[in-house]
mmCIF file with all atom_site columns, N, CA and C in Angstrom:
data_model
loop_
_atom_site.group_PDB
_atom_site.id
_atom_site.type_symbol
_atom_site.label_atom_id
_atom_site.label_alt_id
_atom_site.label_comp_id
_atom_site.label_asym_id
_atom_site.label_entity_id
_atom_site.label_seq_id
_atom_site.pdbx_PDB_ins_code
_atom_site.Cartn_x
_atom_site.Cartn_y
_atom_site.Cartn_z
_atom_site.occupancy
_atom_site.B_iso_or_equiv
_atom_site.pdbx_formal_charge
_atom_site.auth_seq_id
_atom_site.auth_comp_id
_atom_site.auth_asym_id
_atom_site.auth_atom_id
_atom_site.pdbx_PDB_model_num
ATOM 1   N N  . MET A 1 1  ? 22.986 -56.974 -33.703 1.00 0.00 ? 1  MET A N  1
ATOM 2   C CA . MET A 1 1  ? 23.260 -56.459 -31.801 1.00 0.00 ? 1  MET A CA 1
ATOM 3   C C  . MET A 1 1  ? 23.606 -54.880 -31.663 1.00 0.00 ? 1  MET A C  1
ATOM 4   N N  . SER A 1 2  ? 24.937 -55.064 -31.808 1.00 0.00 ? 2  SER A N  1
ATOM 5   C CA . SER A 1 2  ? 25.680 -54.416 -31.572 1.00 0.00 ? 2  SER A CA 1
ATOM 6   C C  . SER A 1 2  ? 24.555 -53.084 -31.599 1.00 0.00 ? 2  SER A C  1
ATOM 7   N N  . VAL A 1 3  ? 24.790 -52.427 -33.745 1.00 0.00 ? 3  VAL A N  1
ATOM 8   C CA . VAL A 1 3  ? 24.455 -51.641 -33.492 1.00 0.00 ? 3  VAL A CA 1
ATOM 9   C C  . VAL A 1 3  ? 22.471 -51.268 -33.332 1.00 0.00 ? 3  VAL A C  1
ATOM 10  N N  . GLN A 1 4  ? 21.538 -52.259 -32.927 1.00 0.00 ? 4  GLN A N  1
ATOM 11  C CA . GLN A 1 4  ? 20.386 -52.250 -31.872 1.00 0.00 ? 4  GLN A CA 1
ATOM 12  C C  . GLN A 1 4  ? 20.817 -51.364 -30.824 1.00 0.00 ? 4  GLN A C  1
ATOM 13  N N  . LYS A 1 5  ? 21.949 -51.936 -30.235 1.00 0.00 ? 5  LYS A N  1
ATOM 14  C CA . LYS A 1 5  ? 22.409 -51.099 -28.334 1.00 0.00 ? 5  LYS A CA 1
ATOM 15  C C  . LYS A 1 5  ? 22.263 -50.256 -28.822 1.00 0.00 ? 5  LYS A C  1
ATOM 16  N N  . LYS A 1 6  ? 23.841 -49.273 -30.215 1.00 0.00 ? 6  LYS A N  1
ATOM 17  C CA . LYS A 1 6  ? 24.411 -48.034 -29.821 1.00 0.00 ? 6  LYS A CA 1
ATOM 18  C C  . LYS A 1 6  ? 23.039 -46.908 -29.640 1.00 0.00 ? 6  LYS A C  1
ATOM 19  N N  . SER A 1 7  ? 22.006 -47.805 -31.044 1.00 0.00 ? 7  SER A N  1
ATOM 20  C CA . SER A 1 7  ? 20.955 -46.815 -31.084 1.00 0.00 ? 7  SER A CA 1
ATOM 21  C C  . SER A 1 7  ? 20.346 -45.868 -30.298 1.00 0.00 ? 7  SER A C  1
ATOM 22  N N  . LEU A 1 8  ? 19.742 -47.743 -29.159 1.00 0.00 ? 8  LEU A N  1
ATOM 23  C CA . LEU A 1 8  ? 19.315 -47.513 -27.892 1.00 0.00 ? 8  LEU A CA 1
ATOM 24  C C  . LEU A 1 8  ? 19.838 -46.023 -27.282 1.00 0.00 ? 8  LEU A C  1
ATOM 25  N N  . ILE A 1 9  ? 20.977 -46.654 -27.104 1.00 0.00 ? 9  ILE A N  1
ATOM 26  C CA . ILE A 1 9  ? 21.497 -45.252 -26.394 1.00 0.00 ? 9  ILE A CA 1
ATOM 27  C C  . ILE A 1 9  ? 22.236 -44.340 -26.668 1.00 0.00 ? 9  ILE A C  1
ATOM 28  N N  . ASP A 1 10 ? 22.471 -43.817 -27.933 1.00 0.00 ? 10 ASP A N  1
ATOM 29  C CA . ASP A 1 10 ? 22.077 -42.810 -28.232 1.00 0.00 ? 10 ASP A CA 1
ATOM 30  C C  . ASP A 1 10 ? 20.888 -41.969 -27.923 1.00 0.00 ? 10 ASP A C  1
ATOM 31  N N  . ARG A 1 11 ? 19.753 -43.453 -28.513 1.00 0.00 ? 11 ARG A N  1
ATOM 32  C CA . ARG A 1 11 ? 18.693 -42.051 -28.513 1.00 0.00 ? 11 ARG A CA 1
ATOM 33  C C  . ARG A 1 11 ? 18.293 -42.143 -26.727 1.00 0.00 ? 11 ARG A C  1
ATOM 34  N N  . GLN A 1 12 ? 18.832 -41.982 -25.736 1.00 0.00 ? 12 GLN A N  1
ATOM 35  C CA . GLN A 1 12 ? 18.756 -41.780 -24.319 1.00 0.00 ? 12 GLN A CA 1
ATOM 36  C C  . GLN A 1 12 ? 20.411 -41.859 -23.647 1.00 0.00 ? 12 GLN A C  1
ATOM 37  N N  . PRO A 1 13 ? 21.233 -40.532 -24.177 1.00 0.00 ? 13 PRO A N  1
ATOM 38  C CA . PRO A 1 13 ? 21.985 -40.427 -23.463 1.00 0.00 ? 13 PRO A CA 1
ATOM 39  C C  . PRO A 1 13 ? 21.646 -39.362 -22.548 1.00 0.00 ? 13 PRO A C  1
ATOM 40  N N  . ALA A 1 14 ? 20.995 -38.867 -21.969 1.00 0.00 ? 14 ALA A N  1
ATOM 41  C CA . ALA A 1 14 ? 20.953 -38.437 -20.823 1.00 0.00 ? 14 ALA A CA 1
ATOM 42  C C  . ALA A 1 14 ? 21.066 -39.315 -19.331 1.00 0.00 ? 14 ALA A C  1
ATOM 43  N N  . GLY A 1 15 ? 19.932 -40.425 -19.643 1.00 0.00 ? 15 GLY A N  1
ATOM 44  C CA . GLY A 1 15 ? 19.452 -41.895 -18.577 1.00 0.00 ? 15 GLY A CA 1
ATOM 45  C C  . GLY A 1 15 ? 19.870 -42.792 -18.970 1.00 0.00 ? 15 GLY A C  1
ATOM 46  N N  . GLY A 1 16 ? 20.771 -43.225 -19.054 1.00 0.00 ? 16 GLY A N  1
ATOM 47  C CA . GLY A 1 16 ? 21.388 -44.071 -19.952 1.00 0.00 ? 16 GLY A CA 1
ATOM 48  C C  . GLY A 1 16 ? 21.207 -45.056 -18.440 1.00 0.00 ? 16 GLY A C  1
ATOM 49  N N  . LYS A 1 17 ? 21.825 -45.117 -17.642 1.00 0.00 ? 17 LYS A N  1
ATOM 50  C CA . LYS A 1 17 ? 21.587 -46.109 -17.454 1.00 0.00 ? 17 LYS A CA 1
ATOM 51  C C  . LYS A 1 17 ? 19.943 -45.853 -15.921 1.00 0.00 ? 17 LYS A C  1
ATOM 52  N N  . ASP A 1 18 ? 19.489 -44.967 -15.970 1.00 0.00 ? 18 ASP A N  1
ATOM 53  C CA . ASP A 1 18 ? 18.195 -45.311 -15.198 1.00 0.00 ? 18 ASP A CA 1
ATOM 54  C C  . ASP A 1 18 ? 17.292 -45.199 -16.045 1.00 0.00 ? 18 ASP A C  1
ATOM 55  N N  . ALA A 1 19 ? 17.731 -45.646 -17.422 1.00 0.00 ? 19 ALA A N  1
ATOM 56  C CA . ALA A 1 19 ? 16.647 -46.323 -18.266 1.00 0.00 ? 19 ALA A CA 1
ATOM 57  C C  . ALA A 1 19 ? 16.424 -47.607 -18.522 1.00 0.00 ? 19 ALA A C  1
ATOM 58  N N  . LYS A 1 20 ? 17.073 -48.706 -18.378 1.00 0.00 ? 20 LYS A N  1
ATOM 59  C CA . LYS A 1 20 ? 17.544 -50.201 -18.240 1.00 0.00 ? 20 LYS A CA 1
ATOM 60  C C  . LYS A 1 20 ? 16.953 -50.236 -16.821 1.00 0.00 ? 20 LYS A C  1
ATOM 61  N N  . PRO A 1 21 ? 17.026 -49.839 -16.198 1.00 0.00 ? 21 PRO A N  1
ATOM 62  C CA . PRO A 1 21 ? 15.804 -49.875 -14.828 1.00 0.00 ? 21 PRO A CA 1
ATOM 63  C C  . PRO A 1 21 ? 14.968 -49.903 -14.456 1.00 0.00 ? 21 PRO A C  1
ATOM 64  N N  . ALA A 1 22 ? 14.300 -48.533 -15.417 1.00 0.00 ? 22 ALA A N  1
ATOM 65  C CA . ALA A 1 22 ? 12.807 -47.615 -16.038 1.00 0.00 ? 22 ALA A CA 1
ATOM 66  C C  . ALA A 1 22 ? 12.280 -49.175 -16.560 1.00 0.00 ? 22 ALA A C  1
ATOM 67  N N  . LYS A 1 23 ? 13.164 -48.912 -17.454 1.00 0.00 ? 23 LYS A N  1
ATOM 68  C CA . LYS A 1 23 ? 12.049 -50.780 -18.798 1.00 0.00 ? 23 LYS A CA 1
ATOM 69  C C  . LYS A 1 23 ? 12.275 -51.492 -17.767 1.00 0.00 ? 23 LYS A C  1
ATOM 70  N N  . ARG A 1 24 ? 12.508 -52.596 -17.073 1.00 0.00 ? 24 ARG A N  1
ATOM 71  C CA . ARG A 1 24 ? 13.220 -53.109 -15.848 1.00 0.00 ? 24 ARG A CA 1
ATOM 72  C C  . ARG A 1 24 ? 11.437 -53.572 -15.479 1.00 0.00 ? 24 ARG A C  1
ATOM 73  N N  . ARG A 1 25 ? 11.707 -52.353 -14.443 1.00 0.00 ? 25 ARG A N  1
ATOM 74  C CA . ARG A 1 25 ? 10.217 -52.628 -13.676 1.00 0.00 ? 25 ARG A CA 1
ATOM 75  C C  . ARG A 1 25 ? 9.588  -52.419 -13.992 1.00 0.00 ? 25 ARG A C  1
ATOM 76  N N  . THR A 1 26 ? 8.987  -51.846 -15.444 1.00 0.00 ? 26 THR A N  1
ATOM 77  C CA . THR A 1 26 ? 7.611  -51.621 -16.086 1.00 0.00 ? 26 THR A CA 1
ATOM 78  C C  . THR A 1 26 ? 6.936  -53.130 -16.682 1.00 0.00 ? 26 THR A C  1
ATOM 79  N N  . SER A 1 27 ? 8.192  -53.929 -17.182 1.00 0.00 ? 27 SER A N  1
ATOM 80  C CA . SER A 1 27 ? 8.351  -54.995 -17.820 1.00 0.00 ? 27 SER A CA 1
ATOM 81  C C  . SER A 1 27 ? 8.168  -56.522 -16.535 1.00 0.00 ? 27 SER A C  1
ATOM 82  N N  . ILE A 1 28 ? 8.314  -55.932 -15.268 1.00 0.00 ? 28 ILE A N  1
ATOM 83  C CA . ILE A 1 28 ? 7.823  -56.632 -13.683 1.00 0.00 ? 28 ILE A CA 1
ATOM 84  C C  . ILE A 1 28 ? 6.160  -56.556 -13.774 1.00 0.00 ? 28 ILE A C  1
ATOM 85  N N  . GLY A 1 29 ? 6.653  -54.775 -13.325 1.00 0.00 ? 29 GLY A N  1
ATOM 86  C CA . GLY A 1 29 ? 5.320  -54.578 -13.080 1.00 0.00 ? 29 GLY A CA 1
ATOM 87  C C  . GLY A 1 29 ? 3.704  -55.352 -13.396 1.00 0.00 ? 29 GLY A C  1
ATOM 88  N N  . SER A 1 30 ? 3.893  -54.964 -15.351 1.00 0.00 ? 30 SER A N  1
ATOM 89  C CA . SER A 1 30 ? 2.957  -55.849 -16.490 1.00 0.00 ? 30 SER A CA 1
ATOM 90  C C  . SER A 1 30 ? 2.391  -56.790 -16.485 1.00 0.00 ? 30 SER A C  1
ATOM 91  N N  . THR A 1 31 ? 3.795  -57.924 -16.024 1.00 0.00 ? 31 THR A N  1
ATOM 92  C CA . THR A 1 31 ? 3.482  -59.637 -16.126 1.00 0.00 ? 31 THR A CA 1
ATOM 93  C C  . THR A 1 31 ? 2.075  -59.350 -14.558 1.00 0.00 ? 31 THR A C  1
ATOM 94  N N  . LEU A 1 32 ? 3.183  -59.043 -13.381 1.00 0.00 ? 32 LEU A N  1
ATOM 95  C CA . LEU A 1 32 ? 2.359  -59.192 -12.326 1.00 0.00 ? 32 LEU A CA 1
ATOM 96  C C  . LEU A 1 32 ? 1.011  -58.650 -11.753 1.00 0.00 ? 32 LEU A C  1
ATOM 97  N N  . THR A 1 33 ? 1.300  -56.939 -11.335 1.00 0.00 ? 33 THR A N  1
ATOM 98  C CA . THR A 1 33 ? 0.443  -56.354 -10.914 1.00 0.00 ? 33 THR A CA 1
ATOM 99  C C  . THR A 1 33 ? 0.079  -55.563 -11.564 1.00 0.00 ? 33 THR A C  1
ATOM 100 N N  . PRO A 1 34 ? -0.540 -53.956 -11.138 1.00 0.00 ? 34 PRO A N  1
ATOM 101 C CA . PRO A 1 34 ? -0.625 -52.333 -11.563 1.00 0.00 ? 34 PRO A CA 1
ATOM 102 C C  . PRO A 1 34 ? 1.403  -51.964 -10.340 1.00 0.00 ? 34 PRO A C  1
ATOM 103 N N  . SER A 1 35 ? 1.514  -50.014 -10.601 1.00 0.00 ? 35 SER A N  1
ATOM 104 C CA . SER A 1 35 ? 2.598  -50.182 -9.724  1.00 0.00 ? 35 SER A CA 1
ATOM 105 C C  . SER A 1 35 ? 3.091  -50.010 -8.609  1.00 0.00 ? 35 SER A C  1
ATOM 106 N N  . ALA A 1 36 ? 1.776  -50.481 -7.824  1.00 0.00 ? 36 ALA A N  1
ATOM 107 C CA . ALA A 1 36 ? 1.790  -50.477 -6.163  1.00 0.00 ? 36 ALA A CA 1
ATOM 108 C C  . ALA A 1 36 ? 2.929  -52.145 -6.176  1.00 0.00 ? 36 ALA A C  1
ATOM 109 N N  . TYR A 1 37 ? 2.415  -53.057 -6.820  1.00 0.00 ? 37 TYR A N  1
ATOM 110 C CA . TYR A 1 37 ? 3.640  -54.145 -6.622  1.00 0.00 ? 37 TYR A CA 1
ATOM 111 C C  . TYR A 1 37 ? 5.451  -53.846 -7.433  1.00 0.00 ? 37 TYR A C  1
ATOM 112 N N  . THR A 1 38 ? 6.109  -53.632 -7.815  1.00 0.00 ? 38 THR A N  1
ATOM 113 C CA . THR A 1 38 ? 6.196  -52.538 -8.913  1.00 0.00 ? 38 THR A CA 1
ATOM 114 C C  . THR A 1 38 ? 7.248  -52.410 -8.090  1.00 0.00 ? 38 THR A C  1
ATOM 115 N N  . LYS A 1 39 ? 6.868  -50.932 -7.626  1.00 0.00 ? 39 LYS A N  1
ATOM 116 C CA . LYS A 1 39 ? 7.120  -50.440 -6.516  1.00 0.00 ? 39 LYS A CA 1
ATOM 117 C C  . LYS A 1 39 ? 7.750  -50.976 -5.341  1.00 0.00 ? 39 LYS A C  1
ATOM 118 N N  . ARG A 1 40 ? 7.064  -52.115 -4.883  1.00 0.00 ? 40 ARG A N  1
ATOM 119 C CA . ARG A 1 40 ? 8.336  -52.502 -4.082  1.00 0.00 ? 40 ARG A CA 1
ATOM 120 C C  . ARG A 1 40 ? 8.748  -54.178 -3.819  1.00 0.00 ? 40 ARG A C  1
ATOM 121 N N  . ASP A 1 41 ? 8.387  -54.246 -5.506  1.00 0.00 ? 41 ASP A N  1
ATOM 122 C CA . ASP A 1 41 ? 9.552  -55.506 -5.683  1.00 0.00 ? 41 ASP A CA 1
ATOM 123 C C  . ASP A 1 41 ? 10.276 -54.670 -6.528  1.00 0.00 ? 41 ASP A C  1
ATOM 124 N N  . ALA A 1 42 ? 10.697 -53.499 -6.747  1.00 0.00 ? 42 ALA A N  1
ATOM 125 C CA . ALA A 1 42 ? 11.322 -53.387 -8.019  1.00 0.00 ? 42 ALA A CA 1
ATOM 126 C C  . ALA A 1 42 ? 12.997 -52.641 -6.600  1.00 0.00 ? 42 ALA A C  1
ATOM 127 N N  . MET A 1 43 ? 12.892 -52.094 -5.229  1.00 0.00 ? 43 MET A N  1
ATOM 128 C CA . MET A 1 43 ? 13.443 -51.674 -4.449  1.00 0.00 ? 43 MET A CA 1
ATOM 129 C C  . MET A 1 43 ? 14.164 -52.986 -4.373  1.00 0.00 ? 43 MET A C  1
ATOM 130 N N  . LYS A 1 44 ? 13.770 -54.373 -3.815  1.00 0.00 ? 44 LYS A N  1
ATOM 131 C CA . LYS A 1 44 ? 14.122 -55.418 -3.643  1.00 0.00 ? 44 LYS A CA 1
ATOM 132 C C  . LYS A 1 44 ? 15.476 -55.855 -5.117  1.00 0.00 ? 44 LYS A C  1
ATOM 133 N N  . LEU A 1 45 ? 14.636 -56.200 -6.185  1.00 0.00 ? 45 LEU A N  1
ATOM 134 C CA . LEU A 1 45 ? 15.314 -56.441 -6.873  1.00 0.00 ? 45 LEU A CA 1
ATOM 135 C C  . LEU A 1 45 ? 16.489 -55.084 -6.575  1.00 0.00 ? 45 LEU A C  1
ATOM 136 N N  . PHE A 1 46 ? 16.987 -54.327 -6.704  1.00 0.00 ? 46 PHE A N  1
ATOM 137 C CA . PHE A 1 46 ? 17.908 -52.876 -6.927  1.00 0.00 ? 46 PHE A CA 1
ATOM 138 C C  . PHE A 1 46 ? 18.581 -53.425 -5.852  1.00 0.00 ? 46 PHE A C  1
ATOM 139 N N  . LYS A 1 47 ? 18.469 -53.628 -4.563  1.00 0.00 ? 47 LYS A N  1
ATOM 140 C CA . LYS A 1 47 ? 19.133 -54.426 -3.453  1.00 0.00 ? 47 LYS A CA 1
ATOM 141 C C  . LYS A 1 47 ? 19.851 -55.373 -4.146  1.00 0.00 ? 47 LYS A C  1
ATOM 142 N N  . LYS A 1 48 ? 19.190 -56.415 -4.283  1.00 0.00 ? 48 LYS A N  1
ATOM 143 C CA . LYS A 1 48 ? 20.298 -57.435 -4.188  1.00 0.00 ? 48 LYS A CA 1
ATOM 144 C C  . LYS A 1 48 ? 21.025 -57.328 -6.406  1.00 0.00 ? 48 LYS A C  1
ATOM 145 N N  . LYS A 1 49 ? 20.341 -57.380 -6.430  1.00 0.00 ? 49 LYS A N  1
ATOM 146 C CA . LYS A 1 49 ? 20.942 -57.233 -7.945  1.00 0.00 ? 49 LYS A CA 1
ATOM 147 C C  . LYS A 1 49 ? 22.775 -55.982 -7.327  1.00 0.00 ? 49 LYS A C  1
ATOM 148 N N  . LYS A 1 50 ? 22.504 -54.565 -7.268  1.00 0.00 ? 50 LYS A N  1
ATOM 149 C CA . LYS A 1 50 ? 23.740 -53.977 -6.392  1.00 0.00 ? 50 LYS A CA 1
ATOM 150 C C  . LYS A 1 50 ? 24.878 -54.775 -5.376  1.00 0.00 ? 50 LYS A C  1
#
């Protein structure tokens, strides 16, 4: 597990923090609806998490 996480971090060193939320946004959007829902819900989820 740790090896895979390190490899992912090494692949995207520039935006490590932005990379994880981006993946979550795409997963949420694909499961429910297109980007229209993703943008609105992503903001709500981000505010709640932070």
